[in-house]
Structures are given as structure tokens and as C-alpha cells.
Coordinates of C-alpha atoms in Angstrom, one line a residue:
Chain A
M1 CA 96.1 36.1 141.5
A2 CA 99.7 36.8 140.9
L3 CA 102.0 34.6 139.6
R4 CA 104.5 32.9 141.1
T5 CA 108.2 34.2 140.4
L6 CA 111.3 33.1 139.0
S7 CA 114.8 33.8 140.5
A8 CA 117.6 34.6 138.5
K9 CA 119.3 31.5 139.5
N10 CA 115.9 29.5 139.0
A11 CA 115.7 31.1 135.6
A12 CA 119.2 30.1 134.6
A13 CA 118.6 26.6 136.2
L14 CA 115.7 25.9 134.3
D15 CA 117.2 27.5 131.1
Q16 CA 119.6 25.0 131.6
E17 CA 117.4 22.3 132.7
L18 CA 115.3 22.6 129.2
M19 CA 118.5 22.3 127.2
S20 CA 119.9 18.8 128.5
S21 CA 116.9 16.6 130.1
G22 CA 114.5 18.7 128.8
A23 CA 115.5 18.2 125.3
F24 CA 115.0 21.9 123.9
S25 CA 117.8 22.8 121.8
I26 CA 118.8 26.7 122.4
D27 CA 117.5 27.3 118.5
Q28 CA 114.1 25.8 119.8
L29 CA 113.6 27.7 122.7
M30 CA 115.1 31.3 121.2
E31 CA 112.4 31.0 118.4
L32 CA 109.5 30.3 120.8
A33 CA 110.4 33.1 123.0
G34 CA 111.1 35.7 120.3
L35 CA 107.7 34.6 118.7
S36 CA 106.6 35.3 122.1
V37 CA 107.6 38.5 122.2
S38 CA 106.2 39.2 118.5
Q39 CA 102.9 38.2 119.7
A40 CA 103.2 41.2 122.7
V41 CA 104.2 43.8 120.6
Y42 CA 101.0 43.2 118.3
K43 CA 98.8 43.2 121.4
L44 CA 100.6 46.2 122.1
Q45 CA 100.4 48.0 118.9
P46 CA 98.9 46.5 116.2
P47 CA 100.4 47.8 112.9
S48 CA 97.2 50.3 111.9
R49 CA 98.2 52.0 114.8
G50 CA 101.8 52.1 114.2
R51 CA 104.7 49.8 112.0
R52 CA 107.9 51.7 112.9
I53 CA 109.6 49.2 115.7
L54 CA 112.8 49.8 117.0
V55 CA 114.3 46.8 118.7
A56 CA 117.5 47.3 120.9
C57 CA 119.2 44.0 121.2
G58 CA 121.9 43.6 123.6
P59 CA 124.9 41.1 123.6
G60 CA 122.9 37.9 124.7
N61 CA 120.4 36.0 125.2
N62 CA 118.0 38.7 125.8
G63 CA 119.1 40.1 122.5
G64 CA 118.3 37.1 120.7
D65 CA 114.7 37.5 121.4
G66 CA 114.5 40.8 120.3
L67 CA 116.5 39.1 116.7
V68 CA 113.8 36.9 116.3
A69 CA 111.0 38.7 117.4
A70 CA 112.3 41.3 114.8
R71 CA 111.8 38.7 111.9
H72 CA 108.4 37.7 113.3
L73 CA 107.5 41.6 113.4
W74 CA 108.4 42.4 109.4
H75 CA 106.2 39.3 108.3
Y76 CA 103.4 40.5 110.3
G77 CA 104.0 43.7 108.5
Y78 CA 105.7 46.0 111.1
Q79 CA 109.1 47.9 109.7
P80 CA 111.7 46.9 112.3
T81 CA 114.8 48.6 112.6
M82 CA 117.4 47.5 114.7
Y83 CA 119.9 48.8 117.4
Y84 CA 122.5 45.7 118.0
P85 CA 125.5 47.4 118.8
K86 CA 127.8 44.8 120.7
Q87 CA 126.7 42.0 118.0
S88 CA 127.9 38.4 119.8
K89 CA 130.0 36.1 117.7
K90 CA 128.2 32.9 118.3
E91 CA 126.8 30.9 115.3
L92 CA 123.5 31.4 116.4
Y93 CA 123.4 35.2 116.7
Q94 CA 125.4 35.6 113.3
R95 CA 122.5 33.2 111.3
L96 CA 119.6 35.4 113.2
T97 CA 120.8 38.4 112.2
K98 CA 121.2 36.8 108.9
Q99 CA 118.0 36.5 108.6
L100 CA 117.2 39.9 109.1
Q101 CA 119.7 41.3 106.6
D102 CA 117.6 38.9 104.4
L103 CA 114.9 41.0 104.8
Q104 CA 116.0 44.0 104.4
I105 CA 115.8 44.7 107.6
P106 CA 118.3 47.9 108.9
F107 CA 120.6 48.2 111.4
T108 CA 121.4 51.5 113.0
T109 CA 123.9 52.8 115.1
D110 CA 122.1 56.2 115.8
F111 CA 120.0 55.0 119.2
P112 CA 118.6 59.1 119.5
T113 CA 117.6 58.7 115.7
A114 CA 116.5 55.9 115.6
L115 CA 114.1 56.4 118.8
Q116 CA 112.9 59.3 117.6
N117 CA 111.4 58.0 114.6
A118 CA 109.8 54.4 116.3
D119 CA 106.7 53.7 117.0
H120 CA 106.9 51.1 120.1
V121 CA 110.5 50.4 121.1
V122 CA 111.4 46.8 121.8
D123 CA 114.1 46.5 125.3
A124 CA 115.5 43.3 124.5
I125 CA 119.2 44.4 125.9
F126 CA 119.7 42.6 129.4
G127 CA 117.6 39.5 130.8
F128 CA 117.5 37.1 133.7
S129 CA 121.3 37.3 133.8
F130 CA 122.0 40.8 133.8
S131 CA 124.9 41.2 136.0
G132 CA 124.3 44.8 137.9
E133 CA 127.0 46.4 135.6
V134 CA 125.8 48.4 132.6
R135 CA 128.8 48.3 130.0
E136 CA 129.1 51.4 126.9
P137 CA 127.4 51.5 125.2
F138 CA 123.9 51.5 126.8
P139 CA 123.9 53.8 129.1
Q140 CA 123.1 56.0 127.4
V141 CA 120.4 54.1 125.9
I142 CA 118.5 52.9 129.2
E143 CA 118.3 57.2 130.3
A144 CA 117.3 57.4 126.6
L145 CA 114.5 54.4 127.5
R146 CA 113.9 56.1 130.5
D147 CA 112.8 59.5 129.2
T148 CA 111.3 59.0 126.1
K149 CA 107.3 58.9 125.5
V150 CA 107.6 56.5 122.8
P151 CA 106.1 53.1 124.4
V152 CA 108.9 51.0 125.0
L153 CA 108.1 47.2 126.0
A154 CA 110.5 45.1 128.1
V155 CA 112.0 41.4 127.2
D156 CA 112.1 39.7 130.6
A157 CA 113.4 42.8 132.6
P158 CA 113.3 46.4 132.4
S159 CA 117.2 46.6 131.1
S160 CA 119.5 47.2 134.2
W161 CA 116.6 46.5 136.7
N162 CA 118.2 44.2 139.6
I163 CA 116.1 40.8 138.6
E164 CA 115.4 40.5 142.1
T165 CA 115.4 43.8 143.0
G166 CA 114.3 45.6 140.9
P167 CA 114.8 49.6 139.8
P168 CA 118.3 50.6 140.7
E169 CA 118.5 53.1 142.9
D170 CA 121.4 55.2 141.1
G171 CA 122.9 54.9 137.7
P172 CA 120.7 55.9 134.3
G173 CA 118.2 52.7 135.2
K174 CA 117.0 55.0 138.2
G175 CA 113.7 56.0 137.2
F176 CA 112.8 53.6 134.2
Q177 CA 109.8 51.9 134.2
P178 CA 108.5 51.1 131.1
G179 CA 104.8 50.8 129.8
A180 CA 104.8 47.0 129.2
L181 CA 106.9 43.9 130.0
V182 CA 106.9 40.6 128.4
S183 CA 108.2 37.8 131.4
L184 CA 109.7 34.8 129.1
T185 CA 108.8 31.6 131.1
A186 CA 107.4 33.3 133.9
P187 CA 107.8 36.4 135.5
K188 CA 110.9 37.7 137.8
P189 CA 111.0 38.9 141.0
L190 CA 110.9 42.0 140.2
V191 CA 107.8 42.1 138.7
K192 CA 106.9 43.5 142.3
W193 CA 108.2 46.9 141.5
F194 CA 107.0 47.1 137.6
R195 CA 103.3 49.1 137.1
G196 CA 103.1 48.7 133.1
R197 CA 101.0 46.2 131.0
H198 CA 102.1 42.6 131.8
F199 CA 102.4 39.7 129.7
V200 CA 104.0 36.1 130.2
G201 CA 105.3 34.2 127.2
G202 CA 107.1 30.8 126.5
R203 CA 105.0 28.2 126.1
F204 CA 106.8 25.3 126.4
L205 CA 106.8 24.6 130.3
T206 CA 105.9 21.0 131.1
K207 CA 103.7 20.7 134.5
E208 CA 107.0 18.3 136.4
V209 CA 109.5 21.3 136.0
A210 CA 106.7 23.9 136.9
K211 CA 106.0 22.1 139.5
K212 CA 109.9 21.3 140.4
Y213 CA 110.3 25.4 140.6
G214 CA 107.0 26.2 142.1
L215 CA 105.6 28.2 138.6
D216 CA 102.4 28.1 137.2
M217 CA 101.3 26.9 134.1
P218 CA 100.1 30.5 132.5
P219 CA 96.4 30.8 131.5
Y220 CA 97.5 30.5 128.3
E221 CA 94.6 31.0 125.5
G222 CA 93.9 29.5 122.2
V223 CA 97.1 29.3 120.0
D224 CA 98.4 32.3 121.4
Q225 CA 102.1 31.9 122.6
I226 CA 101.4 35.1 125.1
V227 CA 98.8 36.4 127.9
E228 CA 98.4 38.9 129.5
V229 CA 98.1 38.8 133.3
P230 CA 97.1 41.1 136.1
A231 CA 99.8 43.9 136.9
Q232 CA 101.6 42.6 140.6
G233 CA 103.6 45.8 141.1
E234 CA 102.7 47.7 144.5
G235 CA 101.8 50.7 143.0
R236 CA 100.2 49.2 140.0
L237 CA 98.5 51.7 137.0
Chain B
M1 CA 93.8 33.6 92.5
A2 CA 95.5 30.2 93.0
L3 CA 99.0 30.2 95.0
R4 CA 101.6 29.1 92.6
T5 CA 103.4 25.8 93.3
L6 CA 105.8 24.2 94.2
S7 CA 107.7 20.8 92.3
A8 CA 109.6 18.2 94.9
K9 CA 112.6 19.5 93.8
N10 CA 112.4 23.3 94.1
A11 CA 111.0 22.5 97.5
A12 CA 114.2 20.4 98.1
A13 CA 116.5 23.1 96.7
L14 CA 114.5 26.0 98.8
D15 CA 115.3 24.1 102.0
Q16 CA 118.5 23.5 101.4
E17 CA 118.8 27.1 100.6
L18 CA 117.0 28.0 104.2
M19 CA 119.2 26.4 105.3
S20 CA 122.1 27.6 104.5
S21 CA 122.5 30.8 102.9
G22 CA 119.5 31.9 104.6
A23 CA 120.8 30.6 108.0
F24 CA 118.3 29.4 108.9
S25 CA 118.7 26.1 111.0
I26 CA 116.6 22.4 110.7
D27 CA 115.3 23.0 114.2
Q28 CA 114.2 26.9 114.1
L29 CA 112.4 25.6 110.6
M30 CA 110.7 22.5 111.8
E31 CA 109.4 24.6 114.8
L32 CA 107.7 27.2 113.0
A33 CA 106.3 24.1 110.4
G34 CA 105.0 22.0 113.2
L35 CA 103.4 25.2 115.0
S36 CA 102.0 25.9 111.4
V37 CA 100.2 22.2 111.6
S38 CA 98.9 22.8 115.0
Q39 CA 97.4 26.2 114.3
A40 CA 95.2 24.5 111.2
V41 CA 94.4 22.1 113.9
Y42 CA 93.1 24.4 115.9
K43 CA 91.0 26.2 112.8
L44 CA 89.5 22.7 112.0
Q45 CA 88.9 21.3 115.3
P46 CA 89.2 23.7 118.2
P47 CA 89.4 21.5 121.2
S48 CA 85.9 22.1 122.5
R49 CA 84.9 19.9 119.6
G50 CA 87.0 17.7 120.4
R51 CA 90.7 17.2 121.9
R52 CA 91.8 13.4 120.6
I53 CA 94.2 14.4 117.7
L54 CA 96.0 11.2 116.3
V55 CA 99.4 12.4 114.8
A56 CA 100.7 9.9 112.4
C57 CA 104.2 10.3 111.7
G58 CA 106.4 9.2 108.8
P59 CA 110.3 8.6 108.9
G60 CA 111.5 11.7 107.9
N61 CA 110.7 15.5 108.3
N62 CA 107.0 15.2 107.8
G63 CA 107.5 13.2 110.6
G64 CA 108.7 16.1 112.7
D65 CA 106.8 18.1 111.4
G66 CA 104.3 16.4 113.6
L67 CA 106.7 15.7 116.9
V68 CA 106.7 19.5 117.0
A69 CA 102.8 19.9 116.3
A70 CA 101.6 17.4 118.7
R71 CA 104.1 19.7 121.9
H72 CA 101.7 22.5 120.8
L73 CA 98.7 21.0 120.3
W74 CA 99.2 19.7 123.6
H75 CA 99.8 23.1 125.5
Y76 CA 96.6 24.6 123.0
G77 CA 94.8 21.5 126.1
Y78 CA 94.1 18.6 123.1
Q79 CA 95.1 15.1 124.4
P80 CA 97.4 14.1 121.6
T81 CA 98.8 10.5 120.7
M82 CA 101.6 9.8 118.5
Y83 CA 101.7 6.6 116.3
Y84 CA 105.3 7.0 115.4
P85 CA 106.6 3.8 114.3
K86 CA 110.0 4.1 112.6
Q87 CA 111.2 6.5 114.5
S88 CA 114.6 8.9 113.2
K89 CA 118.1 8.0 115.2
K90 CA 118.8 11.7 114.0
E91 CA 119.1 13.4 117.2
L92 CA 116.8 16.4 116.2
Y93 CA 113.8 13.3 116.0
Q94 CA 114.8 11.8 119.6
R95 CA 114.6 15.0 121.5
L96 CA 111.4 16.2 120.0
T97 CA 110.2 12.6 120.7
K98 CA 111.8 13.4 124.3
Q99 CA 109.5 16.5 124.4
L100 CA 106.8 14.7 124.2
Q101 CA 107.5 11.9 126.3
D102 CA 108.2 14.7 129.3
L103 CA 104.6 15.7 128.5
Q104 CA 103.3 12.3 129.2
I105 CA 102.1 11.9 125.7
P106 CA 101.2 8.2 124.3
F107 CA 102.6 6.7 121.5
T108 CA 101.2 3.7 120.5
T109 CA 101.9 0.9 117.9
D110 CA 98.1 -0.5 117.1
F111 CA 96.7 2.2 114.7
P112 CA 93.7 1.0 114.0
T113 CA 92.7 1.3 117.7
A114 CA 93.9 4.1 118.0
L115 CA 92.0 5.8 115.2
Q116 CA 88.8 4.7 116.5
N117 CA 89.5 6.8 119.2
A118 CA 90.4 10.0 117.6
D119 CA 88.6 13.3 117.0
H120 CA 90.9 14.0 114.5
V121 CA 94.2 12.6 112.3
V122 CA 96.9 13.9 111.1
D123 CA 98.9 12.7 108.6
A124 CA 102.6 13.9 108.4
I125 CA 103.6 10.4 107.1
F126 CA 105.0 11.3 103.9
G127 CA 105.8 14.8 102.6
F128 CA 107.2 16.1 99.5
S129 CA 110.8 14.2 99.4
F130 CA 108.4 10.9 99.0
S131 CA 110.2 8.3 96.6
G132 CA 106.3 6.8 95.6
E133 CA 107.2 3.6 97.8
V134 CA 105.2 3.1 100.6
R135 CA 106.9 0.8 102.5
E136 CA 105.7 -1.1 106.0
P137 CA 103.9 -1.0 108.1
F138 CA 102.5 2.2 106.5
P139 CA 100.4 0.6 103.4
Q140 CA 97.6 -0.6 106.1
V141 CA 98.0 2.9 107.8
I142 CA 96.5 4.4 104.6
E143 CA 94.0 2.3 104.0
A144 CA 93.1 2.9 107.4
L145 CA 93.4 6.9 106.9
R146 CA 91.5 6.3 103.3
D147 CA 88.7 4.5 104.5
T148 CA 88.1 6.5 108.3
K149 CA 85.3 8.9 109.0
V150 CA 87.8 10.5 111.6
P151 CA 88.8 13.7 109.3
V152 CA 92.1 13.8 108.6
L153 CA 94.3 16.6 108.3
A154 CA 98.1 16.1 105.6
V155 CA 100.8 17.6 106.3
D156 CA 102.5 18.9 103.0
A157 CA 100.7 15.9 101.1
P158 CA 98.2 13.2 101.1
S159 CA 101.0 10.3 102.2
S160 CA 101.1 8.0 99.3
W161 CA 100.8 11.1 96.5
N162 CA 102.8 11.8 94.4
I163 CA 104.0 15.7 94.4
E164 CA 104.0 16.6 90.7
T165 CA 100.8 13.9 89.7
G166 CA 98.8 14.0 93.2
P167 CA 96.6 10.6 94.1
P168 CA 98.0 6.8 93.0
E169 CA 96.3 4.9 90.5
D170 CA 97.0 1.7 92.7
G171 CA 97.8 1.5 95.6
P172 CA 97.1 1.6 99.5
G173 CA 96.6 5.7 98.6
K174 CA 93.9 5.0 95.8
G175 CA 91.1 6.8 96.5
F176 CA 93.0 8.6 99.6
Q177 CA 91.2 12.1 99.5
P178 CA 91.7 13.8 102.9
G179 CA 88.8 16.5 103.9
A180 CA 92.4 19.4 105.1
L181 CA 96.0 19.9 104.1
V182 CA 98.6 22.4 104.9
S183 CA 101.0 23.3 102.6
L184 CA 104.2 24.3 103.9
T185 CA 106.1 27.4 102.4
A186 CA 104.4 27.0 98.9
P187 CA 101.4 24.5 97.9
K188 CA 102.9 21.2 95.8
P189 CA 101.9 20.7 92.4
L190 CA 99.5 17.9 93.8
V191 CA 97.0 20.5 94.8
K192 CA 95.3 20.1 91.7
W193 CA 93.7 16.9 92.6
F194 CA 93.2 17.7 95.8
R195 CA 89.5 18.7 96.8
G196 CA 89.4 19.5 100.7
R197 CA 90.0 22.7 103.1
H198 CA 93.7 24.2 101.9
F199 CA 95.8 26.1 104.3
V200 CA 99.1 27.2 103.8
G201 CA 101.7 27.7 106.6
G202 CA 105.3 28.3 107.0
R203 CA 106.0 32.0 107.8
F204 CA 109.3 32.4 106.9
L205 CA 110.0 32.6 103.4
T206 CA 111.3 35.9 102.1
K207 CA 110.4 38.1 99.3
E208 CA 113.7 37.6 97.5
V209 CA 113.9 33.7 97.5
A210 CA 109.7 33.7 96.9
K211 CA 110.6 35.9 93.4
K212 CA 113.0 33.3 92.9
Y213 CA 110.9 30.5 93.4
G214 CA 107.9 31.9 91.6
L215 CA 106.0 31.7 94.4
D216 CA 103.4 33.6 96.5
M217 CA 103.6 35.2 99.5
P218 CA 100.9 33.8 101.4
P219 CA 97.9 36.5 102.7
Y220 CA 98.6 35.5 106.0
E221 CA 96.6 37.8 109.2
G222 CA 97.4 39.4 112.1
V223 CA 99.8 36.7 114.0
D224 CA 98.7 34.0 112.4
Q225 CA 101.2 31.1 111.3
I226 CA 98.7 29.9 108.2
V227 CA 96.4 31.0 106.8
E228 CA 93.2 29.3 104.7
V229 CA 93.8 29.5 100.9
P230 CA 90.3 28.8 98.4
A231 CA 90.6 25.1 97.2
Q232 CA 92.6 24.9 93.8
G233 CA 91.4 21.3 92.9
E234 CA 89.3 20.7 89.7
G235 CA 86.7 19.4 91.4
R236 CA 87.1 21.2 94.9
L237 CA 84.1 21.1 97.4

């Protein structure tokens, strides 16, 4: 049973609804989203199999999820390294960044070297509000993620993929197929083209909102903030 | 090995430090604190052993932790009921309350009946800033918690206990000894008189802050937000 998907437009509307009538703050939602991402990393790569996690963060909310995830990864015993070249001026992002600095988590500007020294990468560059244009300095980063043998976990979307139509037909993301994806709140239509391991996270959906947006309540277990679901891609592995 | 404790004064200072130089928002900290409380409930009472959780919330931050915990408990498959007679006017608490209302979680004003129908109770009435005075309508509530056979999990402190000197020598809390306690961030000195199961939660302490306040980093495992530690009370069970 494939989970129903959430379009980019509806994902934005749902986020707005959670933060207005739903009464969530962005701090809360981002904390829970980033926590979900960190738990997906733990499932894919327990610390005993390599602790060096490179977290690549974009300038928006997807990057914010990466910042939160990195903090939790540190608490789980990982050694995160941040690549966050376009730092947001927004107060929340500055605070999330400060929280990482206080844990002595290093920030790098040299993505290729950091990638060589990583056991796993988190792609938190672009999420459901990606516009279709990969701006500097991210084209080379996405090419490196496409070509690396280091396992990649994408947050909400493989960066550069179109949310509705999936893998781009040209540009740096052509051929980029990460090994794992964690969809936040609900899978986006792009999962149809995704062939790796697939997790859903963000355990805060109400039944009413799920119904309104035509979504399934994911089959979470115990206190887990994520659940692995069957690959929905046509060419599933 | 007993974990080192945090005085009421230092607990307040540490909270302030996390929210100023530590750059945490109260939304974030309360989300993580409440998440810890919910995980302690899950350890004590998995849903298969009874889903009806009564969450008694006081007017301050301890109550806020209870509000967050109740939301997570709902997502784990519990049926929480709220007793929250002195609702804070602060925006954060109003939002946390709205989040519960959106899940159709009932709020009751009849504590004795709710207690009779509960499988487990969370005492989130008073925490480390308790002043020593149990105001209405809480004296009867604390007496009921003292006398009930329903298992009680206290958040940070058994309500009415003095943070430094433990069980009160008179008043409604005399003889109140809950079956379990979850200490947030670090145990408070009162744990010396506590004889039940003891958890520590709130996985956000930096090594620097722990050092400054003379605290231990609790031995968390995996992605857990809580860890059970040996009872520190003199008359431990």
C-alpha cells in the first residue's frame, strides 16, 4: 500500500495551517522534523558503523531541519560536520546554528574534502519549496552527492528534484538517486521516481488535517518519530 | 553511581542560560521536555497495558511539559485526559492547549472521577520553581495522588515536595511517594528521599553547561530521550 502524497502547493498550505489554526510554532515543528531526520540517520547508520555525518544545509526550512538533526546526532554520539554556505539571517536559524557551535560542531566550507571524510551525508539543501533553480554554490555540491559512494539521506526531496515530476532531465541533479529519503509529514509526488529506502517522519499530524489533505496517518510504532515504508518508485530496488 | 543534583536556584539559572546564551527557545525546550515525559510513560506503561493516561497540569512550566507530553502520548496510541484547572494566559500554553483540543483530547474538571478511570497519572502540577504553598484547587488533587492505587509518574518533582528538602512534614503532600519520577535535565536534591523508579530526560545539555553546573551527562542510549537510573533515595525500593 503506497501512502498518499502531498503536492508542493498543499505541503506549503499544510505548513501554514499547522502554524496558524494548528497553533504550532515553527520552533516546535522544526524540532520535531529535525528529530525525525536524526532518527532516520540512526536507523540507516548506527554509530557503531561510522560516526562521521556530513550535514549539508540549504538556506531555507530544509536546511533548518538539518541544523536540528545535527544537534540530536551529536547527542546520540555522532560526530556531525556542517556544510551551511548560505546561512539564513532569520533569528531561528541563527539560534539553531549557535546551538551547534556550543557543541563544538565544526562548520566547513570545503564540501569535497568533508565528503571524503564522511561515513554518511544528509542532504538538507532543498525541500518542498524548491523553485527549480540550483543557485551557487550548490550545483557542484549536488554533483558531488550524485557521484559519491558515501550513502546519502535526502530530507523531503533529493535536492534539485522537482517536487511533482521528480528527477531533473538536465543540470547537476540529472541522475542523482540517493540511497534513502525521509519524507516529512507525508511523501511528496516525487517518491514515484525514488528507488531507495524510504522513511516518513514528523509525527504531529492530526486526523482532521490528514483527512482534509487526503493523507494517511503513517504506521508509526512505539515512540518512534519515523517509520520505514515500502519504496513507492516504479523501479524500486 | 548517583547522578549529581541541581538545586532549585541553579535549575532556574540553567534554564535562563539555555534560553539566553544557549539560544534555545522555550518552545524547543518544552517540546523536548514533554517528549521525555511521554517516553517515560511509555517505558512504565506500554499502551498494551492500559491506554488511559490522566495528565494533571499545574499553571506553570511543569504543566506545560504535561501538555506537550499528552500530545505525544496521543500519537503513541494512548487516550490522554487532561486536568488543567488553572490555565495559563501565556501564548505558548494557549497554543499547546489548542494542539490538544485539535486531537479531541478531553479536558476534565472532575479530578476524582478521572482518576478512577485512569490506568496511569502524570503529575505535572509543580516543578522546580514550587514556592512551598499548595494553592486551590491542588490540595485535594495531591491528597488523591497520595492515596490512589493508580500508578503516578511525577515530572521533575513529586508535587508539593520541597526541591531541596524533599517530602513535606505536613500538608496534603505528607506521605506522597509516587511510583516513578522523571527528572528533567538533571535530578534535583529531593531525589535523596525518592524511592520509586527514576528516569532522567531532556537530552539537550552541552558538556560545557554540565561542567559549569557540576552535572553528569546522563547515560542515554540510542535515540532515547530518557534513561532509567538507579534510585538515589536512602530507602530505595
